[in-house]
């Protein structure tokens, strides 16, 4: 257990999350070190840091995952702690171990917790002693089709075949009928082998219309664990989240407490410290089942920060320094409502196919209750090598409706050209009756969305697009830069009068 004040953090990541971590470090008087690949020489996270180290060519396997180079950089620059962000090395137990062996503090949980929770089957087994509700199914790897058939017969179709080492929705197959089982199992196993180097799969009941609701936990190195309420993450495409909010529109205080306490038990089962997330799915009867635990900061952590007023990165750093949590469960209160949309370079008209290109216009929204966590600037290219997320747009309001209206306003202000994005899809989703009423599940996209839904004419938007073109033209003729967000916002307000 470490107990010294951290002086300098290397952020083993890129883009928005690297900047997000550096912002808090700066506020805490901690020096920051960025790492970057050849593809990110011009990236804002590099300019933002106090120091920056080049770690290799664009491919992440040779740069952001180059553990030896990262450790060397820490030694060269007297770094005393590493923050892994999310993705890349954040859930790599071997890396966490290597960091500790080099007397560097890993800002995250113990190697043991990462190992146990990194494997869905090991996680299910670890929590078996606690009274955590689980999706009906088996807790062991299944390799024989006959055994899988027997299990599926018992729990009833449809079933879900899942990769034990799974993540990012990979290695998951829904099986509706016994005849498809052999084929789908083969596919899931080979997908798991190629994505994770581990073909182990298991079988569980496929919940028809679930909601994905997760609980943020915080634990210190003294055995204190808190839950910071839930995040609703049911608006997904390809089993991956695209809109999140906190709190969930459907949880009662009793259900919230029950889920929170179950999440604390999951964390306790692996001796968890740091910030972590316990994911559950919920069926139509509001019964919830443990899915998995993510042993890191989540992409969607800002909505929790907005409703609790707690800086999760600051807590992570304090915990890594060995400090005890100075908040009590009873003191935590939900303040208002927060929503986040993920702005991906993707084409919702082409089944959310990732897009690349240059951000020829990039003007993020501003104003009350709006937070943009991004890692891009106008003129930058979206590299093909990494996750295509451009930014996270977060709003906070006194209640759900205010947060939603603010999000619609912010989406309208957001100007991006040069690549396709999920902005117009999010606009569609947030205006949909099912979203407004809170009556939706993870099937939202399949049930309600089709590309033609985006082609509706919106006279107000068209008028704005024309006005924007005129503005850019005028600015150019005056020899002024066109990327002054502030000027544009004021100008836009005027144009609307
Ligand atoms: P990954 O680690 O690949 O993200 P998860 O276990 O977290 O996988 O599941 C991702 C998503 O898949 C969930 O949010 C949910 O939408 C869906 N899902 C997972 N398990 C089930 C299940 N048993 N029934 C129905 N949907 C499920």
Short mmCIF file of C-alpha atoms and ligand atoms in Angstrom, two decimals:
data_model
loop_
_atom_site.label_atom_id
_atom_site.label_comp_id
_atom_site.label_asym_id
_atom_site.label_seq_id
_atom_site.Cartn_x
_atom_site.Cartn_y
_atom_site.Cartn_z
CA UNK A 1 0.00 0.00 0.00
CA UNK A 2 1.48 3.31 -0.99
CA UNK A 3 1.03 6.36 1.20
CA UNK A 4 3.00 9.13 -0.38
CA UNK A 5 1.87 12.21 -2.22
CA UNK A 6 1.98 11.77 -5.99
CA UNK A 7 4.08 14.45 -7.72
CA UNK A 8 4.06 13.45 -11.38
CA UNK A 9 1.61 11.29 -13.35
CA UNK A 10 2.16 9.70 -16.73
CA UNK A 11 -1.13 9.17 -18.54
CA UNK A 12 -0.82 5.96 -20.53
CA UNK A 13 -3.55 6.94 -22.94
CA UNK A 14 -4.56 9.46 -25.59
CA UNK A 15 -7.41 11.74 -26.63
CA UNK A 16 -10.16 13.03 -24.40
CA UNK A 17 -9.47 10.76 -21.44
CA UNK A 18 -5.79 11.77 -21.29
CA UNK A 19 -6.85 15.43 -21.13
CA UNK A 20 -9.62 14.64 -18.62
CA UNK A 21 -7.08 13.09 -16.23
CA UNK A 22 -4.54 15.90 -16.75
CA UNK A 23 -7.13 18.55 -15.90
CA UNK A 24 -7.64 17.13 -12.43
CA UNK A 25 -3.90 16.53 -11.96
CA UNK A 26 -3.28 20.18 -12.80
CA UNK A 27 -5.89 21.30 -10.28
CA UNK A 28 -4.13 19.15 -7.66
CA UNK A 29 -0.71 20.63 -8.44
CA UNK A 30 0.55 17.35 -9.93
CA UNK A 31 2.81 17.43 -13.02
CA UNK A 32 1.65 15.52 -16.09
CA UNK A 33 3.41 13.48 -18.76
CA UNK A 34 1.67 12.55 -22.03
CA UNK A 35 2.66 9.70 -24.31
CA UNK A 36 2.05 9.80 -28.04
CA UNK A 37 2.45 7.80 -31.21
CA UNK A 38 3.48 9.08 -34.65
CA UNK A 39 -0.23 9.54 -35.44
CA UNK A 40 -0.72 11.89 -32.47
CA UNK A 41 2.21 14.31 -32.75
CA UNK A 42 -0.22 17.23 -33.16
CA UNK A 43 -2.82 15.94 -30.71
CA UNK A 44 -4.14 18.28 -28.00
CA UNK A 45 -3.34 15.83 -25.19
CA UNK A 46 0.35 16.20 -26.07
CA UNK A 47 0.22 20.00 -26.02
CA UNK A 48 -1.75 19.97 -22.75
CA UNK A 49 0.79 17.98 -20.76
CA UNK A 50 3.80 19.43 -18.95
CA UNK A 51 6.03 16.90 -20.73
CA UNK A 52 5.44 14.43 -23.53
CA UNK A 53 7.18 11.25 -24.64
CA UNK A 54 7.04 9.66 -28.05
CA UNK A 55 6.37 5.94 -27.64
CA UNK A 56 6.27 4.52 -31.16
CA UNK A 57 4.53 4.16 -34.50
CA UNK A 58 0.75 4.59 -34.91
CA UNK A 59 -0.30 0.98 -34.30
CA UNK A 60 -1.33 0.82 -30.64
CA UNK A 61 0.45 -2.52 -30.16
CA UNK A 62 3.70 -0.65 -30.80
CA UNK A 63 2.90 2.58 -28.97
CA UNK A 64 0.08 2.93 -26.43
CA UNK A 65 0.49 -0.75 -25.50
CA UNK A 66 4.29 -0.66 -25.50
CA UNK A 67 4.73 -1.37 -21.80
CA UNK A 68 8.55 -1.43 -21.79
CA UNK A 69 8.76 1.97 -23.46
CA UNK A 70 6.18 3.43 -21.07
CA UNK A 71 8.05 2.19 -18.00
CA UNK A 72 11.35 3.54 -19.40
CA UNK A 73 9.69 6.93 -19.94
CA UNK A 74 8.58 6.96 -16.30
CA UNK A 75 12.13 6.31 -15.15
CA UNK A 76 13.63 8.93 -17.44
CA UNK A 77 11.20 11.60 -16.24
CA UNK A 78 10.93 10.65 -12.56
CA UNK A 79 7.28 9.78 -12.84
CA UNK A 80 5.83 8.34 -9.64
CA UNK A 81 2.37 7.24 -10.84
CA UNK A 82 0.63 6.00 -13.99
CA UNK A 83 -3.02 6.62 -14.83
CA UNK A 84 -4.15 4.17 -17.53
CA UNK A 85 -7.46 5.86 -18.51
CA UNK A 86 -9.85 3.35 -20.12
CA UNK A 87 -9.11 0.86 -22.90
CA UNK A 88 -5.45 0.20 -23.82
CA UNK A 89 -3.61 -1.02 -20.66
CA UNK A 90 -6.27 -0.10 -18.12
CA UNK A 91 -7.47 -3.65 -17.47
CA UNK A 92 -4.19 -5.42 -18.09
CA UNK A 93 -3.19 -7.11 -14.83
CA UNK A 94 0.32 -7.86 -16.18
CA UNK A 95 0.90 -4.17 -16.78
CA UNK A 96 -0.39 -3.16 -13.33
CA UNK A 97 2.04 -5.69 -11.85
CA UNK A 98 4.95 -4.42 -13.93
CA UNK A 99 4.20 -0.86 -12.83
CA UNK A 100 4.23 -1.81 -9.15
CA UNK A 101 7.41 -3.88 -9.61
CA UNK A 102 9.10 -0.75 -10.88
CA UNK A 103 8.04 1.16 -7.76
CA UNK A 104 5.56 3.26 -9.67
CA UNK A 105 2.03 3.70 -8.31
CA UNK A 106 -0.69 2.27 -10.54
CA UNK A 107 -3.75 4.52 -10.27
CA UNK A 108 -6.26 1.71 -10.24
CA UNK A 109 -7.17 -1.41 -8.31
CA UNK A 110 -4.94 -4.32 -7.26
CA UNK A 111 -3.63 -6.77 -9.83
CA UNK A 112 -5.79 -9.41 -8.16
CA UNK A 113 -9.02 -7.43 -8.67
CA UNK A 114 -8.17 -6.76 -12.33
CA UNK A 115 -7.44 -10.43 -12.91
CA UNK A 116 -10.61 -11.72 -11.27
CA UNK A 117 -12.98 -9.19 -12.81
CA UNK A 118 -11.28 -9.25 -16.22
CA UNK A 119 -12.64 -12.72 -16.78
CA UNK A 120 -16.43 -12.94 -16.78
CA UNK A 121 -16.41 -16.53 -15.47
CA UNK A 122 -13.85 -15.85 -12.72
CA UNK A 123 -15.97 -12.83 -11.75
CA UNK A 124 -19.15 -14.90 -11.50
CA UNK A 125 -17.32 -17.38 -9.30
CA UNK A 126 -15.76 -14.70 -7.12
CA UNK A 127 -19.14 -13.24 -6.21
CA UNK A 128 -20.79 -16.64 -5.70
CA UNK A 129 -20.50 -16.39 -1.89
CA UNK A 130 -22.45 -13.16 -1.85
CA UNK A 131 -26.13 -13.01 -2.55
CA UNK A 132 -25.78 -11.33 -5.95
CA UNK A 133 -28.51 -12.07 -8.51
CA UNK A 134 -27.06 -13.66 -11.66
CA UNK A 135 -28.49 -14.27 -15.11
CA UNK A 136 -29.54 -17.97 -15.24
CA UNK A 137 -26.78 -19.97 -16.89
CA UNK A 138 -23.50 -21.70 -16.09
CA UNK A 139 -20.42 -20.50 -14.27
CA UNK A 140 -17.91 -22.57 -16.22
CA UNK A 141 -16.42 -22.65 -19.71
CA UNK A 142 -18.30 -24.82 -22.20
CA UNK A 143 -16.47 -26.41 -25.11
CA UNK A 144 -18.80 -29.22 -26.16
CA UNK A 145 -21.86 -28.42 -28.26
CA UNK A 146 -23.79 -31.20 -26.55
CA UNK A 147 -23.20 -29.72 -23.13
CA UNK A 148 -24.21 -26.29 -24.43
CA UNK A 149 -27.40 -27.82 -25.85
CA UNK A 150 -28.21 -29.45 -22.55
CA UNK A 151 -27.72 -26.17 -20.65
CA UNK A 152 -29.72 -24.19 -23.20
CA UNK A 153 -32.52 -26.77 -22.99
CA UNK A 154 -32.63 -26.31 -19.23
CA UNK A 155 -32.62 -22.52 -19.12
CA UNK A 156 -34.78 -22.18 -22.25
CA UNK A 157 -34.18 -20.36 -25.54
CA UNK A 158 -33.18 -17.75 -26.48
CA UNK A 159 -29.72 -18.05 -24.92
CA UNK A 160 -26.61 -15.92 -25.21
CA UNK A 161 -23.21 -17.43 -25.86
CA UNK A 162 -20.56 -15.19 -24.35
CA UNK A 163 -16.78 -15.14 -24.42
CA UNK A 164 -15.36 -15.38 -20.93
CA UNK A 165 -12.57 -12.95 -21.82
CA UNK A 166 -15.07 -10.81 -23.74
CA UNK A 167 -15.27 -7.07 -23.99
CA UNK A 168 -16.60 -4.47 -26.40
CA UNK A 169 -19.51 -6.72 -27.31
CA UNK A 170 -17.18 -9.18 -29.08
CA UNK A 171 -17.66 -12.95 -28.90
CA UNK A 172 -21.37 -12.64 -28.10
CA UNK A 173 -24.00 -14.63 -30.00
CA UNK A 174 -27.74 -14.85 -29.49
CA UNK A 175 -29.18 -18.30 -30.20
CA UNK A 176 -32.93 -18.48 -30.78
CA UNK A 177 -33.30 -22.19 -31.55
CA UNK A 178 -31.44 -25.43 -30.78
CA UNK A 179 -30.63 -25.98 -34.49
CA UNK A 180 -28.51 -22.80 -34.62
CA UNK A 181 -26.54 -23.58 -31.49
CA UNK A 182 -23.63 -25.57 -32.93
CA UNK A 183 -22.97 -23.01 -35.65
CA UNK A 184 -23.24 -19.95 -33.38
CA UNK A 185 -21.09 -21.53 -30.72
CA UNK A 186 -18.37 -22.22 -33.25
CA UNK A 187 -18.51 -18.59 -34.38
CA UNK A 188 -18.42 -17.22 -30.83
CA UNK A 189 -15.42 -19.43 -30.00
CA UNK A 190 -13.41 -18.45 -33.03
CA UNK A 191 -14.27 -14.76 -32.54
CA UNK A 192 -13.15 -15.04 -28.89
CA UNK A 193 -9.95 -16.80 -29.92
CA UNK A 194 -9.02 -14.16 -32.46
CA UNK A 195 -10.06 -11.16 -30.34
CA UNK A 196 -8.79 -12.28 -26.92
CA UNK A 197 -6.55 -15.31 -27.55
CA UNK A 198 -8.93 -17.36 -25.40
CA UNK A 199 -11.78 -19.41 -26.91
CA UNK A 200 -13.61 -20.03 -23.58
CA UNK A 201 -17.33 -19.35 -23.83
CA UNK A 202 -20.28 -19.88 -21.53
CA UNK A 203 -24.04 -19.90 -21.91
CA UNK A 204 -26.61 -17.72 -20.19
CA UNK A 205 -30.26 -16.83 -20.56
CA UNK A 206 -30.81 -14.09 -23.12
CA UNK A 207 -32.93 -11.43 -21.47
CA UNK A 208 -35.30 -10.22 -24.18
CA UNK A 209 -35.72 -6.52 -23.44
CA UNK A 210 -33.18 -5.61 -20.80
CA UNK A 211 -31.98 -2.29 -19.59
CA UNK A 212 -28.30 -1.84 -18.90
CA UNK A 213 -27.89 -0.12 -15.55
CA UNK A 214 -24.51 0.14 -13.87
CA UNK A 215 -23.35 1.33 -10.47
CA UNK A 216 -20.28 3.48 -9.88
CA UNK A 217 -18.28 2.37 -6.85
CA UNK A 218 -15.35 3.93 -5.04
CA UNK A 219 -13.24 1.95 -2.59
CA UNK A 220 -10.18 2.96 -0.60
CA UNK A 221 -7.26 0.83 0.58
CA UNK A 222 -8.75 0.67 4.09
CA UNK A 223 -11.81 -1.40 3.23
CA UNK A 224 -14.33 1.44 2.78
CA UNK A 225 -16.53 1.08 -0.30
CA UNK A 226 -19.22 3.52 -1.47
CA UNK A 227 -21.72 3.43 -4.31
CA UNK A 228 -22.23 6.63 -6.28
CA UNK A 229 -25.62 5.67 -7.71
CA UNK A 230 -26.43 4.40 -11.17
CA UNK A 231 -25.93 5.22 -14.81
CA UNK A 232 -28.53 4.16 -17.34
CA UNK A 233 -26.74 2.96 -20.48
CA UNK A 234 -29.50 1.23 -22.43
CA UNK A 235 -29.24 3.22 -25.66
CA UNK A 236 -26.72 1.06 -27.48
CA UNK A 237 -25.74 0.05 -30.97
CA UNK A 238 -23.88 -3.21 -31.55
CA UNK A 239 -24.16 -3.97 -27.78
CA UNK A 240 -22.17 -0.78 -27.15
CA UNK A 241 -23.33 2.35 -25.36
CA UNK A 242 -23.99 5.61 -27.17
CA UNK A 243 -26.21 7.63 -24.77
CA UNK A 244 -25.95 7.47 -20.98
CA UNK A 245 -27.71 9.28 -18.17
CA UNK A 246 -27.80 9.49 -14.40
CA UNK A 247 -29.97 8.82 -12.55
CA UNK A 248 -32.03 6.22 -14.42
CA UNK A 249 -35.60 7.29 -15.15
CA UNK A 250 -37.00 4.05 -13.71
CA UNK A 251 -35.24 3.29 -10.43
CA UNK A 252 -37.07 3.72 -7.17
CA UNK A 253 -35.00 4.72 -4.11
CA UNK A 254 -35.41 1.15 -2.78
CA UNK A 255 -34.19 -0.43 -6.03
CA UNK A 256 -31.30 2.04 -6.17
CA UNK A 257 -30.24 1.07 -2.67
CA UNK A 258 -30.54 -2.66 -3.42
CA UNK A 259 -28.43 -2.33 -6.58
CA UNK A 260 -25.93 -0.07 -4.85
CA UNK A 261 -25.46 -2.53 -2.01
CA UNK A 262 -25.14 -5.45 -4.43
CA UNK A 263 -22.44 -3.49 -6.29
CA UNK A 264 -20.57 -2.85 -3.04
CA UNK A 265 -20.67 -6.61 -2.35
CA UNK A 266 -19.25 -7.35 -5.81
CA UNK A 267 -16.43 -4.90 -5.11
CA UNK A 268 -15.86 -6.43 -1.68
CA UNK A 269 -15.68 -9.91 -3.24
CA UNK A 270 -12.43 -8.97 -4.97
CA UNK A 271 -11.02 -6.62 -2.31
CA UNK A 272 -11.63 -3.68 -4.61
CA UNK A 273 -10.09 -0.26 -4.24
CA UNK A 274 -10.16 2.64 -6.71
CA UNK A 275 -13.02 3.68 -8.98
CA UNK A 276 -14.92 0.81 -10.56
CA UNK A 277 -18.22 0.00 -12.20
CA UNK A 278 -20.52 -2.92 -11.56
CA UNK A 279 -22.76 -3.59 -14.53
CA UNK A 280 -26.22 -5.11 -14.27
CA UNK A 281 -28.99 -5.88 -16.68
CA UNK A 282 -32.56 -5.38 -15.60
CA UNK A 283 -35.61 -7.18 -16.95
CA UNK A 284 -39.15 -5.88 -17.37
CA UNK A 285 -40.03 -6.86 -13.79
CA UNK A 286 -37.21 -4.59 -12.59
CA UNK A 287 -35.25 -7.66 -11.45
CA UNK A 288 -31.54 -7.05 -11.88
CA UNK A 289 -28.68 -9.43 -12.64
CA UNK A 290 -24.90 -9.02 -12.35
CA UNK A 291 -23.14 -8.78 -15.72
CA UNK A 292 -19.54 -7.85 -15.01
CA UNK A 293 -17.29 -5.39 -13.23
CA UNK A 294 -15.09 -2.90 -15.04
CA UNK A 295 -11.99 -2.19 -12.99
CA UNK A 296 -11.27 1.29 -14.31
CA UNK A 297 -12.74 4.70 -15.02
CA UNK A 298 -15.61 4.36 -17.53
CA UNK A 299 -16.14 6.50 -20.61
CA UNK A 300 -19.46 7.65 -19.13
CA UNK A 301 -18.09 8.60 -15.68
CA UNK A 302 -18.89 12.35 -16.17
CA UNK A 303 -22.65 11.89 -15.66
CA UNK A 304 -21.90 10.56 -12.17
CA UNK A 305 -19.56 13.48 -11.52
CA UNK A 306 -22.30 15.90 -12.59
CA UNK A 307 -24.97 14.49 -10.26
CA UNK A 308 -22.72 13.90 -7.23
CA UNK A 309 -20.31 16.83 -7.53
CA UNK A 310 -17.45 14.36 -7.00
CA UNK A 311 -14.34 14.44 -9.19
CA UNK A 312 -13.74 10.73 -9.75
CA UNK A 313 -10.18 11.20 -11.00
CA UNK A 314 -9.30 13.17 -7.87
CA UNK A 315 -10.72 10.34 -5.76
CA UNK A 316 -8.72 7.80 -7.77
CA UNK A 317 -5.53 9.75 -7.10
CA UNK A 318 -6.26 10.12 -3.38
CA UNK A 319 -7.03 6.41 -3.10
CA UNK A 320 -3.78 5.53 -4.90
CA UNK A 321 -1.94 7.75 -2.42
CA UNK A 322 -3.38 5.61 0.38
CA UNK A 323 -5.84 8.18 1.72
CA UNK A 324 -9.10 7.04 3.27
CA UNK A 325 -12.35 8.15 1.60
CA UNK A 326 -13.63 11.20 3.43
CA UNK A 327 -17.26 10.86 2.29
CA UNK A 328 -19.91 8.65 3.88
CA UNK A 329 -22.66 6.83 2.01
CA UNK A 330 -25.39 8.79 3.85
CA UNK A 331 -23.83 12.08 2.77
CA UNK A 332 -24.10 11.28 -0.93
CA UNK A 333 -27.05 12.93 -2.67
CA UNK A 334 -28.24 13.02 -6.28
CA UNK A 335 -28.26 16.59 -7.54
CA UNK A 336 -30.33 17.05 -10.67
CA UNK A 337 -29.91 14.97 -13.81
CA UNK A 338 -27.12 14.47 -16.32
CA UNK A 339 -26.93 13.04 -19.83
CA UNK A 340 -23.98 12.13 -22.04
CA UNK A 341 -23.87 11.40 -25.73
CA UNK A 342 -20.85 9.85 -27.38
CA UNK A 343 -19.93 11.70 -30.53
CA UNK A 344 -18.34 9.03 -32.70
CA UNK A 345 -16.95 9.41 -36.19
CA UNK A 346 -19.46 6.89 -37.50
CA UNK A 347 -22.15 6.82 -40.10
CA UNK A 348 -25.57 6.05 -38.58
CA UNK A 349 -26.90 5.76 -42.15
CA UNK A 350 -24.51 2.87 -42.81
CA UNK A 351 -25.14 0.77 -39.75
CA UNK A 352 -22.83 2.97 -37.64
CA UNK A 353 -19.79 2.13 -39.74
CA UNK A 354 -16.69 3.96 -38.40
CA UNK A 355 -15.72 6.94 -40.54
CA UNK A 356 -12.41 8.71 -41.01
CA UNK A 357 -11.48 12.05 -42.46
CA UNK A 358 -10.49 15.56 -41.50
CA UNK A 359 -12.52 17.70 -39.12
CA UNK A 360 -12.86 20.62 -41.52
CA UNK A 361 -15.29 22.31 -39.11
CA UNK A 362 -15.13 21.57 -35.42
CA UNK A 363 -16.97 23.95 -33.11
CA UNK A 364 -18.13 22.44 -29.82
CA UNK A 365 -21.15 23.86 -27.99
CA UNK A 366 -20.87 26.07 -24.94
CA UNK A 367 -23.10 27.63 -22.33
CA UNK A 368 -24.72 26.75 -19.02
CA UNK A 369 -24.84 23.12 -18.00
CA UNK A 370 -22.77 21.93 -20.98
CA UNK A 371 -19.49 20.00 -20.69
CA UNK A 372 -17.49 18.74 -23.65
CA UNK A 373 -14.69 16.23 -23.04
CA UNK A 374 -12.81 15.98 -26.32
CA UNK A 375 -9.36 15.43 -27.75
CA UNK A 376 -9.67 17.06 -31.14
CA UNK A 377 -9.40 20.45 -32.78
CA UNK A 378 -10.57 21.85 -36.07
CA UNK A 379 -8.37 20.72 -38.96
CA UNK A 380 -7.30 17.47 -37.28
CA UNK A 381 -7.66 14.10 -38.88
CA UNK A 382 -9.49 11.22 -37.19
CA UNK A 383 -6.79 8.52 -37.21
CA UNK A 384 -7.83 5.10 -38.42
CA UNK A 385 -5.75 3.40 -35.75
CA UNK A 386 -7.86 4.12 -32.68
CA UNK A 387 -11.37 4.21 -31.34
CA UNK A 388 -13.40 6.64 -33.49
CA UNK A 389 -14.84 8.64 -30.56
CA UNK A 390 -14.42 12.37 -31.18
CA UNK A 391 -15.88 13.63 -27.93
CA UNK A 392 -18.38 13.22 -25.14
CA UNK A 393 -21.05 15.84 -24.83
CA UNK A 394 -22.47 16.05 -21.32
CA UNK A 395 -25.29 18.17 -19.97
CA UNK A 396 -26.57 18.75 -16.47
CA UNK A 397 -29.94 20.15 -15.46
CA UNK A 398 -32.22 20.44 -12.46
CA UNK A 399 -34.27 17.53 -13.77
CA UNK A 400 -34.31 15.00 -16.64
CA UNK A 401 -36.25 17.22 -19.00
CA UNK A 402 -33.93 20.17 -18.50
CA UNK A 403 -30.89 17.96 -19.12
CA UNK A 404 -32.56 16.60 -22.28
CA UNK A 405 -33.52 20.01 -23.65
CA UNK A 406 -30.03 21.28 -22.94
CA UNK A 407 -28.60 18.31 -24.82
CA UNK A 408 -30.79 19.06 -27.84
CA UNK A 409 -29.68 22.69 -27.73
CA UNK A 410 -26.03 21.65 -27.44
CA UNK A 411 -26.33 19.15 -30.32
CA UNK A 412 -27.76 21.91 -32.48
CA UNK A 413 -24.83 24.19 -31.61
CA UNK A 414 -22.22 21.49 -32.26
CA UNK A 415 -20.73 22.08 -35.71
CA UNK A 416 -18.76 19.21 -37.22
CA UNK A 417 -18.04 18.73 -40.89
CA UNK A 418 -15.64 16.48 -42.77
CA UNK A 419 -16.76 13.24 -41.12
CA UNK A 420 -20.07 11.57 -40.36
CA UNK A 421 -20.97 11.53 -36.68
CA UNK A 422 -23.51 10.08 -34.27
CA UNK A 423 -24.81 13.60 -33.49
CA UNK A 424 -27.90 13.39 -35.67
CA UNK A 425 -28.69 9.89 -34.41
CA UNK A 426 -28.51 11.19 -30.82
CA UNK A 427 -30.77 14.09 -31.75
CA UNK A 428 -33.27 11.56 -33.12
CA UNK A 429 -33.05 9.36 -30.01
CA UNK A 430 -33.46 12.22 -27.55
CA UNK A 431 -36.59 13.45 -29.33
CA UNK A 432 -38.17 10.00 -29.47
CA UNK A 433 -41.27 9.41 -27.33
CA UNK A 434 -39.80 6.22 -25.89
CA UNK A 435 -36.74 8.10 -24.67
CA UNK A 436 -38.79 11.00 -23.35
CA UNK A 437 -41.11 8.71 -21.41
CA UNK A 438 -38.22 6.59 -20.10
CA UNK A 439 -39.84 3.48 -21.56
CA UNK A 440 -36.94 2.01 -23.53
CA UNK A 441 -34.43 -0.83 -23.41
CA UNK A 442 -31.25 -1.99 -25.17
CA UNK A 443 -33.31 -2.73 -28.31
CA UNK A 444 -34.06 0.96 -28.87
CA UNK A 445 -32.01 1.18 -32.07
CA UNK A 446 -33.43 -2.03 -33.56
CA UNK A 447 -36.97 -1.13 -32.61
CA UNK A 448 -37.16 2.51 -33.61
CA UNK A 449 -34.24 3.56 -35.74
CA UNK A 450 -33.73 3.43 -39.48
CA UNK A 451 -31.60 5.77 -41.60
CA UNK A 452 -34.61 7.44 -43.21
CA UNK A 453 -35.50 8.78 -39.77
CA UNK A 454 -32.51 11.11 -40.18
CA UNK A 455 -33.56 12.52 -43.50
CA UNK A 456 -36.45 14.56 -42.15
CA UNK A 457 -36.25 18.13 -43.22
CA UNK A 458 -35.74 20.48 -40.34
CA UNK A 459 -36.32 23.99 -41.70
CA UNK A 460 -34.75 25.56 -38.63
CA UNK A 461 -31.55 23.56 -39.11
CA UNK A 462 -31.42 24.27 -42.81
CA UNK A 463 -31.79 27.96 -42.15
CA UNK A 464 -28.96 27.71 -39.64
CA UNK A 465 -26.73 25.80 -42.08
CA UNK A 466 -27.21 28.53 -44.67
CA UNK A 467 -26.49 31.23 -42.11
CA UNK A 468 -23.36 29.34 -41.03
CA UNK A 469 -22.11 29.19 -44.62
CA UNK A 470 -22.67 32.95 -44.95
CA UNK A 471 -20.84 33.55 -41.68
CA UNK A 472 -17.83 31.49 -42.74
CA UNK A 473 -17.78 33.32 -46.07
CA UNK A 474 -17.88 36.72 -44.35
CA UNK A 475 -15.18 35.77 -41.88
CA UNK A 476 -12.97 34.54 -44.70
CA UNK A 477 -13.43 37.74 -46.69
CA UNK A 478 -12.47 39.71 -43.59
CA UNK A 479 -9.36 37.57 -43.24
CA UNK A 480 -10.49 36.37 -39.79
CA UNK A 481 -10.18 32.78 -38.58
CA UNK A 482 -13.37 30.78 -38.86
CA UNK A 483 -12.95 28.71 -35.73
CA UNK A 484 -13.89 31.21 -33.08
CA UNK A 485 -16.59 29.29 -31.23
CA UNK A 486 -17.52 32.22 -29.03
CA UNK A 487 -18.14 34.56 -31.90
CA UNK A 488 -20.18 31.95 -33.70
CA UNK A 489 -22.39 31.29 -30.69
CA UNK A 490 -23.18 34.98 -30.24
CA UNK A 491 -23.66 35.34 -33.91
CA UNK A 492 -25.96 32.40 -33.98
CA UNK A 493 -28.09 33.85 -31.22
CA UNK A 494 -28.42 36.99 -33.26
CA UNK A 495 -29.27 35.05 -36.40
CA UNK A 496 -32.11 33.36 -34.55
CA UNK A 497 -33.79 36.59 -33.43
P1 LIG B 1 -18.92 -6.59 -23.02
O1 LIG B 1 -17.94 -6.84 -21.91
O2 LIG B 1 -18.54 -7.23 -24.30
O3 LIG B 1 -19.32 -5.14 -23.16
P2 LIG B 1 -21.28 -7.20 -21.36
O4 LIG B 1 -21.43 -8.46 -20.61
O5 LIG B 1 -20.94 -5.95 -20.58
O6 LIG B 1 -20.24 -7.41 -22.56
O7 LIG B 1 -22.62 -6.92 -22.17
C1 LIG B 1 -22.73 -5.86 -23.11
C2 LIG B 1 -24.19 -5.67 -23.49
O8 LIG B 1 -24.73 -6.88 -24.06
C3 LIG B 1 -25.12 -5.34 -22.33
O9 LIG B 1 -25.14 -3.98 -22.05
C4 LIG B 1 -26.46 -5.84 -22.87
O10 LIG B 1 -26.98 -4.88 -23.78
C5 LIG B 1 -26.08 -7.07 -23.66
N1 LIG B 1 -26.19 -8.31 -22.84
C6 LIG B 1 -25.23 -8.89 -22.10
N2 LIG B 1 -25.69 -10.01 -21.48
C7 LIG B 1 -26.99 -10.14 -21.84
C8 LIG B 1 -28.03 -11.10 -21.56
N3 LIG B 1 -27.83 -12.17 -20.79
N4 LIG B 1 -29.24 -10.90 -22.13
C9 LIG B 1 -29.47 -9.84 -22.94
N5 LIG B 1 -28.55 -8.92 -23.25
C10 LIG B 1 -27.32 -9.05 -22.72
#
